[in-house]
PDB file of C-alpha atoms and ligand atoms in Angstrom:
ATOM      1  CA  MET T 833     195.332 160.785 317.003  1.00 97.00           C
ATOM      2  CA  ILE T 834     198.951 161.406 317.925  1.00 98.00           C
ATOM      3  CA  VAL T 835     200.959 163.094 315.173  1.00 98.00           C
ATOM      4  CA  ALA T 836     204.724 163.485 314.856  1.00 98.00           C
ATOM      5  CA  ASN T 837     205.614 166.554 312.803  1.00 98.00           C
ATOM      6  CA  TRP T 838     209.337 166.433 312.161  1.00 98.00           C
ATOM      7  CA  LYS T 839     209.381 169.795 310.341  1.00 97.00           C
ATOM      8  CA  MET T 840     212.803 170.231 308.592  1.00 97.00           C
ATOM      9  CA  ASN T 841     214.672 167.804 310.830  1.00 98.00           C
ATOM     10  CA  GLY T 842     216.265 164.401 310.562  1.00 97.00           C
ATOM     11  CA  SER T 843     218.115 162.240 308.067  1.00 98.00           C
ATOM     12  CA  LYS T 844     217.294 159.032 306.230  1.00 98.00           C
ATOM     13  CA  GLU T 845     219.160 157.073 308.890  1.00 98.00           C
ATOM     14  CA  GLU T 846     217.134 158.740 311.649  1.00 98.00           C
ATOM     15  CA  VAL T 847     213.871 158.096 309.814  1.00 98.00           C
ATOM     16  CA  ASP T 848     214.832 154.438 309.575  1.00 98.00           C
ATOM     17  CA  SER T 849     215.724 154.013 313.231  1.00 98.00           C
ATOM     18  CA  TRP T 850     212.741 156.102 314.415  1.00 98.00           C
ATOM     19  CA  LEU T 851     210.223 154.058 312.434  1.00 98.00           C
ATOM     20  CA  ARG T 852     211.725 150.753 313.548  1.00 98.00           C
ATOM     21  CA  PHE T 853     211.844 151.809 317.204  1.00 98.00           C
ATOM     22  CA  VAL T 854     208.377 153.365 317.323  1.00 98.00           C
ATOM     23  CA  SER T 855     206.788 150.474 315.425  1.00 97.00           C
ATOM     24  CA  SER T 856     208.079 147.931 317.890  1.00 96.00           C
ATOM     25  CA  ASN T 857     207.428 149.991 321.033  1.00 97.00           C
ATOM     26  CA  LEU T 858     203.885 151.218 320.384  1.00 95.00           C
ATOM     27  CA  SER T 859     200.869 149.638 321.972  1.00 93.00           C
ATOM     28  CA  PRO T 860     198.697 150.373 318.958  1.00 90.00           C
ATOM     29  CA  ASN T 861     195.053 151.231 319.409  1.00 90.00           C
ATOM     30  CA  ILE T 862     192.888 151.393 316.296  1.00 88.00           C
ATOM     31  CA  ASP T 863     190.868 154.247 317.807  1.00 91.00           C
ATOM     32  CA  ASN T 864     194.000 156.318 318.274  1.00 96.00           C
ATOM     33  CA  LEU T 865     195.963 156.800 315.061  1.00 97.00           C
ATOM     34  CA  CYS T 866     199.721 157.225 315.179  1.00 98.00           C
ATOM     35  CA  ILE T 867     200.835 159.446 312.310  1.00 98.00           C
ATOM     36  CA  PHE T 868     204.359 160.243 311.130  1.00 98.00           C
ATOM     37  CA  CYS T 869     204.974 163.384 309.056  1.00 98.00           C
ATOM     38  CA  PRO T 870     208.614 163.322 307.918  1.00 98.00           C
ATOM     39  CA  PRO T 871     210.141 165.875 305.539  1.00 98.00           C
ATOM     40  CA  SER T 872     208.785 165.294 301.992  1.00 96.00           C
ATOM     41  CA  CYS T 873     212.061 163.862 300.712  1.00 97.00           C
ATOM     42  CA  TYR T 874     211.705 160.946 303.156  1.00 98.00           C
ATOM     43  CA  LEU T 875     208.073 160.118 302.389  1.00 98.00           C
ATOM     44  CA  ASP T 876     208.994 157.508 299.799  1.00 97.00           C
ATOM     45  CA  TYR T 877     211.488 155.769 302.057  1.00 98.00           C
ATOM     46  CA  SER T 878     209.107 155.934 305.022  1.00 98.00           C
ATOM     47  CA  SER T 879     206.256 154.528 302.988  1.00 98.00           C
ATOM     48  CA  SER T 880     208.357 151.534 301.829  1.00 98.00           C
ATOM     49  CA  LEU T 881     209.651 150.863 305.329  1.00 98.00           C
ATOM     50  CA  ILE T 882     206.176 151.084 306.907  1.00 98.00           C
ATOM     51  CA  LYS T 883     205.039 148.383 304.473  1.00 97.00           C
ATOM     52  CA  GLU T 884     208.163 146.266 304.892  1.00 98.00           C
ATOM     53  CA  ILE T 885     207.951 146.089 308.683  1.00 98.00           C
ATOM     54  CA  SER T 886     204.106 146.086 308.814  1.00 97.00           C
ATOM     55  CA  SER T 887     204.225 149.162 310.997  1.00 97.00           C
ATOM     56  CA  PRO T 888     201.049 150.421 312.694  1.00 97.00           C
ATOM     57  CA  VAL T 889     202.265 153.966 311.957  1.00 98.00           C
ATOM     58  CA  GLN T 890     200.402 155.865 309.243  1.00 98.00           C
ATOM     59  CA  LEU T 891     202.100 158.305 306.923  1.00 98.00           C
ATOM     60  CA  GLY T 892     201.316 162.018 306.720  1.00 98.00           C
ATOM     61  CA  SER T 893     202.764 164.786 304.603  1.00 98.00           C
ATOM     62  CA  GLN T 894     203.780 168.130 306.075  1.00 98.00           C
ATOM     63  CA  ASN T 895     202.427 169.925 303.014  1.00 96.00           C
ATOM     64  CA  ILE T 896     200.523 169.709 299.752  1.00 96.00           C
ATOM     65  CA  ASN T 897     200.334 172.125 296.855  1.00 93.00           C
ATOM     66  CA  PHE T 898     197.248 172.879 294.843  1.00 85.00           C
ATOM     67  CA  SER T 899     197.321 170.580 291.795  1.00 72.00           C
ATOM     68  CA  GLY T 900     195.609 173.222 289.627  1.00 76.00           C
ATOM     69  CA  ASN T 901     198.961 174.963 289.397  1.00 66.00           C
ATOM     70  CA  SER T 902     201.093 172.490 287.442  1.00 73.00           C
ATOM     71  CA  ALA T 903     203.861 175.047 286.829  1.00 84.00           C
ATOM     72  CA  LEU T 904     205.009 175.073 290.424  1.00 86.00           C
ATOM     73  CA  THR T 905     208.660 174.243 290.849  1.00 88.00           C
ATOM     74  CA  GLY T 906     209.115 172.140 293.963  1.00 89.00           C
ATOM     75  CA  GLY T 907     205.388 171.514 294.344  1.00 92.00           C
ATOM     76  CA  ILE T 908     203.815 168.283 295.634  1.00 94.00           C
ATOM     77  CA  SER T 909     200.359 167.355 294.366  1.00 94.00           C
ATOM     78  CA  SER T 910     197.684 165.203 295.949  1.00 95.00           C
ATOM     79  CA  GLN T 911     198.340 162.527 293.299  1.00 95.00           C
ATOM     80  CA  MET T 912     202.021 162.463 294.264  1.00 95.00           C
ATOM     81  CA  LEU T 913     201.096 162.061 297.935  1.00 97.00           C
ATOM     82  CA  LYS T 914     198.684 159.294 297.008  1.00 96.00           C
ATOM     83  CA  ASP T 915     201.456 157.498 295.096  1.00 96.00           C
ATOM     84  CA  LEU T 916     203.570 157.723 298.266  1.00 96.00           C
ATOM     85  CA  SER T 917     200.743 156.170 300.334  1.00 96.00           C
ATOM     86  CA  ALA T 918     200.359 159.295 302.471  1.00 98.00           C
ATOM     87  CA  GLU T 919     197.013 159.079 304.237  1.00 98.00           C
ATOM     88  CA  HIS T 920     197.121 162.444 306.011  1.00 98.00           C
ATOM     89  CA  VAL T 921     198.366 165.930 305.294  1.00 98.00           C
ATOM     90  CA  LEU T 922     199.010 168.999 307.441  1.00 98.00           C
ATOM     91  CA  ILE T 923     197.365 172.057 305.919  1.00 98.00           C
ATOM     92  CA  GLY T 924     197.699 175.617 307.184  1.00 97.00           C
ATOM     93  CA  HIS T 925     200.529 175.090 309.644  1.00 97.00           C
ATOM     94  CA  SER T 926     201.472 178.510 311.040  1.00 95.00           C
ATOM     95  CA  GLU T 927     205.002 178.199 309.660  1.00 95.00           C
ATOM     96  CA  GLN T 928     203.611 177.627 306.144  1.00 93.00           C
ATOM     97  CA  ARG T 929     201.109 180.455 306.599  1.00 93.00           C
ATOM     98  CA  GLN T 930     203.880 182.791 307.689  1.00 91.00           C
ATOM     99  CA  TYR T 931     206.661 181.930 305.249  1.00 91.00           C
ATOM    100  CA  PHE T 932     204.539 181.155 302.182  1.00 90.00           C
ATOM    101  CA  ASN T 933     201.804 183.736 302.757  1.00 88.00           C
ATOM    102  CA  GLU T 934     199.054 181.129 302.635  1.00 91.00           C
ATOM    103  CA  ASP T 935     195.626 182.694 302.647  1.00 90.00           C
ATOM    104  CA  ASN T 936     192.164 181.244 303.150  1.00 91.00           C
ATOM    105  CA  ASP T 937     191.561 180.720 299.411  1.00 89.00           C
ATOM    106  CA  SER T 938     194.733 178.729 298.847  1.00 91.00           C
ATOM    107  CA  LEU T 939     194.142 176.684 302.009  1.00 95.00           C
ATOM    108  CA  LYS T 940     190.638 175.833 300.870  1.00 94.00           C
ATOM    109  CA  SER T 941     191.998 174.645 297.496  1.00 93.00           C
ATOM    110  CA  LYS T 942     194.527 172.465 299.280  1.00 95.00           C
ATOM    111  CA  ILE T 943     191.844 170.849 301.444  1.00 96.00           C
ATOM    112  CA  THR T 944     189.634 170.221 298.402  1.00 94.00           C
ATOM    113  CA  ASP T 945     192.541 168.718 296.529  1.00 94.00           C
ATOM    114  CA  ALA T 946     193.589 166.416 299.363  1.00 96.00           C
ATOM    115  CA  LEU T 947     190.029 165.162 299.782  1.00 96.00           C
ATOM    116  CA  THR T 948     189.683 164.309 296.085  1.00 94.00           C
ATOM    117  CA  LYS T 949     192.432 161.740 296.645  1.00 95.00           C
ATOM    118  CA  ASP T 950     191.092 160.550 300.017  1.00 96.00           C
ATOM    119  CA  ILE T 951     193.959 162.106 301.925  1.00 97.00           C
ATOM    120  CA  SER T 952     192.754 163.356 305.313  1.00 97.00           C
ATOM    121  CA  PRO T 953     193.538 167.000 306.045  1.00 97.00           C
ATOM    122  CA  ILE T 954     194.752 168.024 309.479  1.00 98.00           C
ATOM    123  CA  PHE T 955     193.839 171.692 309.331  1.00 98.00           C
ATOM    124  CA  CYS T 956     196.038 173.839 311.592  1.00 98.00           C
ATOM    125  CA  ILE T 957     194.837 177.047 313.181  1.00 98.00           C
ATOM    126  CA  GLY T 958     196.182 179.213 315.970  1.00 98.00           C
ATOM    127  CA  GLU T 959     196.617 182.773 317.149  1.00 97.00           C
ATOM    128  CA  PRO T 960     199.767 184.871 317.582  1.00 97.00           C
ATOM    129  CA  GLN T 961     200.691 186.339 320.955  1.00 96.00           C
ATOM    130  CA  GLU T 962     199.302 189.824 320.223  1.00 97.00           C
ATOM    131  CA  ILE T 963     195.858 188.432 319.421  1.00 98.00           C
ATOM    132  CA  LYS T 964     195.857 186.479 322.682  1.00 96.00           C
ATOM    133  CA  THR T 965     196.958 189.558 324.606  1.00 97.00           C
ATOM    134  CA  ASP T 966     194.121 191.582 323.026  1.00 97.00           C
ATOM    135  CA  ASN T 967     191.627 188.871 323.988  1.00 96.00           C
ATOM    136  CA  ARG T 968     190.681 188.322 320.353  1.00 97.00           C
ATOM    137  CA  THR T 969     191.582 184.641 320.058  1.00 97.00           C
ATOM    138  CA  LYS T 970     188.080 183.301 319.472  1.00 97.00           C
ATOM    139  CA  ASP T 971     187.238 185.722 316.643  1.00 97.00           C
ATOM    140  CA  TYR T 972     190.619 185.157 315.066  1.00 97.00           C
ATOM    141  CA  LEU T 973     190.138 181.388 315.036  1.00 97.00           C
ATOM    142  CA  CYS T 974     186.611 181.717 313.616  1.00 96.00           C
ATOM    143  CA  ARG T 975     188.029 183.597 310.613  1.00 96.00           C
ATOM    144  CA  GLN T 976     190.462 180.725 310.042  1.00 96.00           C
ATOM    145  CA  LEU T 977     187.720 178.116 310.417  1.00 96.00           C
ATOM    146  CA  GLU T 978     185.259 179.723 307.997  1.00 95.00           C
ATOM    147  CA  ILE T 979     186.823 178.047 304.962  1.00 94.00           C
ATOM    148  CA  LEU T 980     185.705 174.648 306.254  1.00 94.00           C
ATOM    149  CA  GLU T 981     182.066 175.469 305.623  1.00 90.00           C
ATOM    150  CA  SER T 982     181.406 173.166 302.677  1.00 81.00           C
ATOM    151  CA  PHE T 983     183.402 170.187 303.974  1.00 88.00           C
ATOM    152  CA  ASP T 984     182.312 167.032 305.766  1.00 84.00           C
ATOM    153  CA  SER T 985     183.289 167.110 309.454  1.00 81.00           C
ATOM    154  CA  ASN T 986     184.151 163.422 309.435  1.00 85.00           C
ATOM    155  CA  LEU T 987     186.909 163.944 306.908  1.00 91.00           C
ATOM    156  CA  ILE T 988     188.794 166.748 308.611  1.00 95.00           C
ATOM    157  CA  THR T 989     190.725 167.040 311.856  1.00 96.00           C
ATOM    158  CA  ILE T 990     191.503 170.443 313.320  1.00 97.00           C
ATOM    159  CA  ALA T 991     194.823 171.074 315.023  1.00 98.00           C
ATOM    160  CA  TYR T 992     194.790 173.992 317.432  1.00 98.00           C
ATOM    161  CA  GLU T 993     198.340 175.288 317.732  1.00 98.00           C
ATOM    162  CA  PRO T 994     198.679 178.670 319.470  1.00 98.00           C
ATOM    163  CA  ILE T 995     201.642 180.229 317.665  1.00 97.00           C
ATOM    164  CA  TRP T 996     203.141 181.548 320.897  1.00 97.00           C
ATOM    165  CA  ALA T 997     203.309 177.992 322.247  1.00 97.00           C
ATOM    166  CA  ILE T 998     205.059 176.443 319.245  1.00 96.00           C
ATOM    167  CA  GLY T 999     208.669 175.637 320.016  1.00 95.00           C
ATOM    168  CA  SER T1000     208.628 178.002 323.012  1.00 94.00           C
ATOM    169  CA  GLY T1001     208.656 175.366 325.741  1.00 93.00           C
ATOM    170  CA  GLU T1002     205.508 177.025 327.152  1.00 91.00           C
ATOM    171  CA  ASN T1003     202.377 175.041 326.367  1.00 94.00           C
ATOM    172  CA  ALA T1004     198.980 176.657 326.774  1.00 94.00           C
ATOM    173  CA  ASP T1005     197.488 175.784 330.133  1.00 95.00           C
ATOM    174  CA  ASN T1006     194.726 173.256 330.371  1.00 96.00           C
ATOM    175  CA  SER T1007     191.830 175.576 331.065  1.00 96.00           C
ATOM    176  CA  TYR T1008     192.799 177.717 328.066  1.00 97.00           C
ATOM    177  CA  ILE T1009     193.086 174.692 325.752  1.00 97.00           C
ATOM    178  CA  GLU T1010     189.759 173.373 326.984  1.00 97.00           C
ATOM    179  CA  GLU T1011     187.994 176.694 326.457  1.00 97.00           C
ATOM    180  CA  VAL T1012     189.401 177.151 322.953  1.00 97.00           C
ATOM    181  CA  HIS T1013     188.730 173.570 321.828  1.00 97.00           C
ATOM    182  CA  SER T1014     185.188 173.780 323.081  1.00 96.00           C
ATOM    183  CA  HIS T1015     184.733 177.086 321.208  1.00 96.00           C
ATOM    184  CA  ILE T1016     186.088 175.516 317.990  1.00 96.00           C
ATOM    185  CA  LYS T1017     183.704 172.560 318.269  1.00 95.00           C
ATOM    186  CA  GLU T1018     180.727 174.778 319.008  1.00 94.00           C
ATOM    187  CA  PHE T1019     181.542 177.140 316.145  1.00 94.00           C
ATOM    188  CA  CYS T1020     181.845 174.236 313.699  1.00 94.00           C
ATOM    189  CA  CYS T1021     178.447 172.862 314.749  1.00 91.00           C
ATOM    190  CA  ARG T1022     176.628 176.184 314.967  1.00 89.00           C
ATOM    191  CA  GLU T1023     178.093 178.230 312.117  1.00 90.00           C
ATOM    192  CA  LEU T1024     179.481 175.650 309.715  1.00 89.00           C
ATOM    193  CA  ASN T1025     176.634 173.160 310.163  1.00 81.00           C
ATOM    194  CA  PHE T1026     178.976 170.265 310.840  1.00 85.00           C
ATOM    195  CA  LYS T1027     176.789 167.259 311.523  1.00 79.00           C
ATOM    196  CA  GLU T1028     179.282 165.498 313.767  1.00 80.00           C
ATOM    197  CA  LYS T1029     181.496 166.968 316.445  1.00 85.00           C
ATOM    198  CA  VAL T1030     184.827 167.652 314.794  1.00 92.00           C
ATOM    199  CA  SER T1031     188.039 166.226 316.314  1.00 95.00           C
ATOM    200  CA  VAL T1032     190.419 168.856 317.652  1.00 97.00           C
ATOM    201  CA  VAL T1033     194.006 168.010 318.534  1.00 98.00           C
ATOM    202  CA  TYR T1034     196.394 170.296 320.413  1.00 98.00           C
ATOM    203  CA  GLY T1035     199.936 171.280 319.433  1.00 98.00           C
ATOM    204  CA  GLY T1036     202.505 173.624 320.992  1.00 97.00           C
ATOM    205  CA  SER T1037     205.325 172.516 323.306  1.00 96.00           C
ATOM    206  CA  VAL T1038     203.823 169.113 324.039  1.00 97.00           C
ATOM    207  CA  LYS T1039     206.292 167.009 326.045  1.00 97.00           C
ATOM    208  CA  LEU T1040     206.320 163.764 327.962  1.00 97.00           C
ATOM    209  CA  GLU T1041     205.862 165.791 331.166  1.00 96.00           C
ATOM    210  CA  ASN T1042     202.683 167.612 330.081  1.00 97.00           C
ATOM    211  CA  CYS T1043     200.998 165.225 327.645  1.00 97.00           C
ATOM    212  CA  GLU T1044     198.852 163.398 330.173  1.00 97.00           C
ATOM    213  CA  GLU T1045     197.485 166.587 331.668  1.00 96.00           C
ATOM    214  CA  ILE T1046     196.662 168.037 328.235  1.00 97.00           C
ATOM    215  CA  LEU T1047     194.979 164.815 327.148  1.00 97.00           C
ATOM    216  CA  SER T1048     192.971 164.575 330.357  1.00 96.00           C
ATOM    217  CA  SER T1049     190.432 167.051 328.947  1.00 95.00           C
ATOM    218  CA  SER T1050     187.521 165.510 327.048  1.00 94.00           C
ATOM    219  CA  GLU T1051     187.820 168.428 324.593  1.00 96.00           C
ATOM    220  CA  VAL T1052     191.285 167.275 323.466  1.00 97.00           C
ATOM    221  CA  ASP T1053     191.180 164.524 320.840  1.00 97.00           C
ATOM    222  CA  GLY T1054     194.889 164.098 320.287  1.00 98.00           C
ATOM    223  CA  LEU T1055     198.244 165.826 319.942  1.00 98.00           C
ATOM    224  CA  LEU T1056     200.356 167.336 317.181  1.00 98.00           C
ATOM    225  CA  ILE T1057     203.957 167.195 318.343  1.00 98.00           C
ATOM    226  CA  GLY T1058     207.033 168.907 316.926  1.00 98.00           C
ATOM    227  CA  GLY T1059     210.282 168.853 318.904  1.00 97.00           C
ATOM    228  CA  ALA T1060     209.343 166.053 321.303  1.00 97.00           C
ATOM    229  CA  SER T1061     208.421 163.753 318.417  1.00 98.00           C
ATOM    230  CA  LEU T1062     212.001 163.566 317.161  1.00 98.00           C
ATOM    231  CA  ASP T1063     213.065 161.200 319.893  1.00 98.00           C
ATOM    232  CA  PRO T1064     211.444 157.806 319.225  1.00 98.00           C
ATOM    233  CA  ASP T1065     211.468 156.782 322.883  1.00 98.00           C
ATOM    234  CA  THR T1066     209.730 159.988 324.023  1.00 98.00           C
ATOM    235  CA  PHE T1067     207.243 159.851 321.182  1.00 98.00           C
ATOM    236  CA  SER T1068     206.366 156.179 321.805  1.00 98.00           C
ATOM    237  CA  LYS T1069     205.872 156.922 325.518  1.00 97.00           C
ATOM    238  CA  ILE T1070     203.581 159.856 324.726  1.00 98.00           C
ATOM    239  CA  TYR T1071     201.538 157.675 322.363  1.00 98.00           C
ATOM    240  CA  ASN T1072     201.311 154.863 324.881  1.00 97.00           C
ATOM    241  CA  LEU T1073     200.104 157.285 327.589  1.00 95.00           C
ATOM    242  CA  SER T1074     197.406 158.687 325.313  1.00 94.00           C
TER     243      SER T1074
HETATM  244  P1  13P P 645     206.552 171.941 319.135  1.00 76.74           P
HETATM  245  O1  13P P 645     205.937 170.685 319.694  1.00 76.74           O
HETATM  246  O2  13P P 645     208.008 171.811 318.852  1.00 76.74           O
HETATM  247  O3  13P P 645     206.192 173.133 319.956  1.00 76.74           O
HETATM  248  O4  13P P 645     205.884 172.172 317.674  1.00 76.74           O
HETATM  249  C1  13P P 645     204.511 172.168 317.566  1.00 76.74           C
HETATM  250  C2  13P P 645     204.175 172.133 316.127  1.00 76.74           C
HETATM  251  O5  13P P 645     204.304 173.121 315.437  1.00 76.74           O
HETATM  252  C3  13P P 645     203.721 170.859 315.581  1.00 76.74           C
HETATM  253  O6  13P P 645     203.116 171.040 314.336  1.00 76.74           O
END
């Protein structure tokens, strides 16, 4: 799975040219999904264009709000995402956790809600720099993972995004990524009773120059890409190398 997370970037024109370029330059592989997460206001346009040009790209939302709270100005429910043909949704991205004070309870409600409409959650976890420095990364991630206990491992993808690596230009090095991904998988099997090994993708300063090395580990099941996904040529190349 290779995911483009545009965050709050782009315009309708850029969405149009990106989707057209990527769709005609990908060497699609059904075992390796290519997912586009544009800003919410472009989901409708993206969804129509994906259908119109029979694009192999699948649509993901950058957020979802818990449908139980209907009085939420600006909110987006799972039904709304379903109507827009979004098949995936990012949940728990560190930027959402930080700016919207998302806690474990609200994240669990979001996952439950997405799954009721067959939208696949990509659950983001990751530690800040001070936790890494204190050597407390593994415990910190376990606390974030605990909310997945009652869910089916086949339906959820985990994105490991160390906060210090996001947008910094400094990706985590391979041995660190490998150790953390392996810890996440083991924890999910041992403590959460996941029947299948969960997929874990990496995010944080992924670029064309480092993508092959990161993906060379058998513990890495894909990439979640911010800045480098904005350029359709770079993104297509990363996908084709994966
Ligand atoms: P960058 O690839 O820009 O570091 O962003 C990572 C990210 O947050 C993707 O969700």
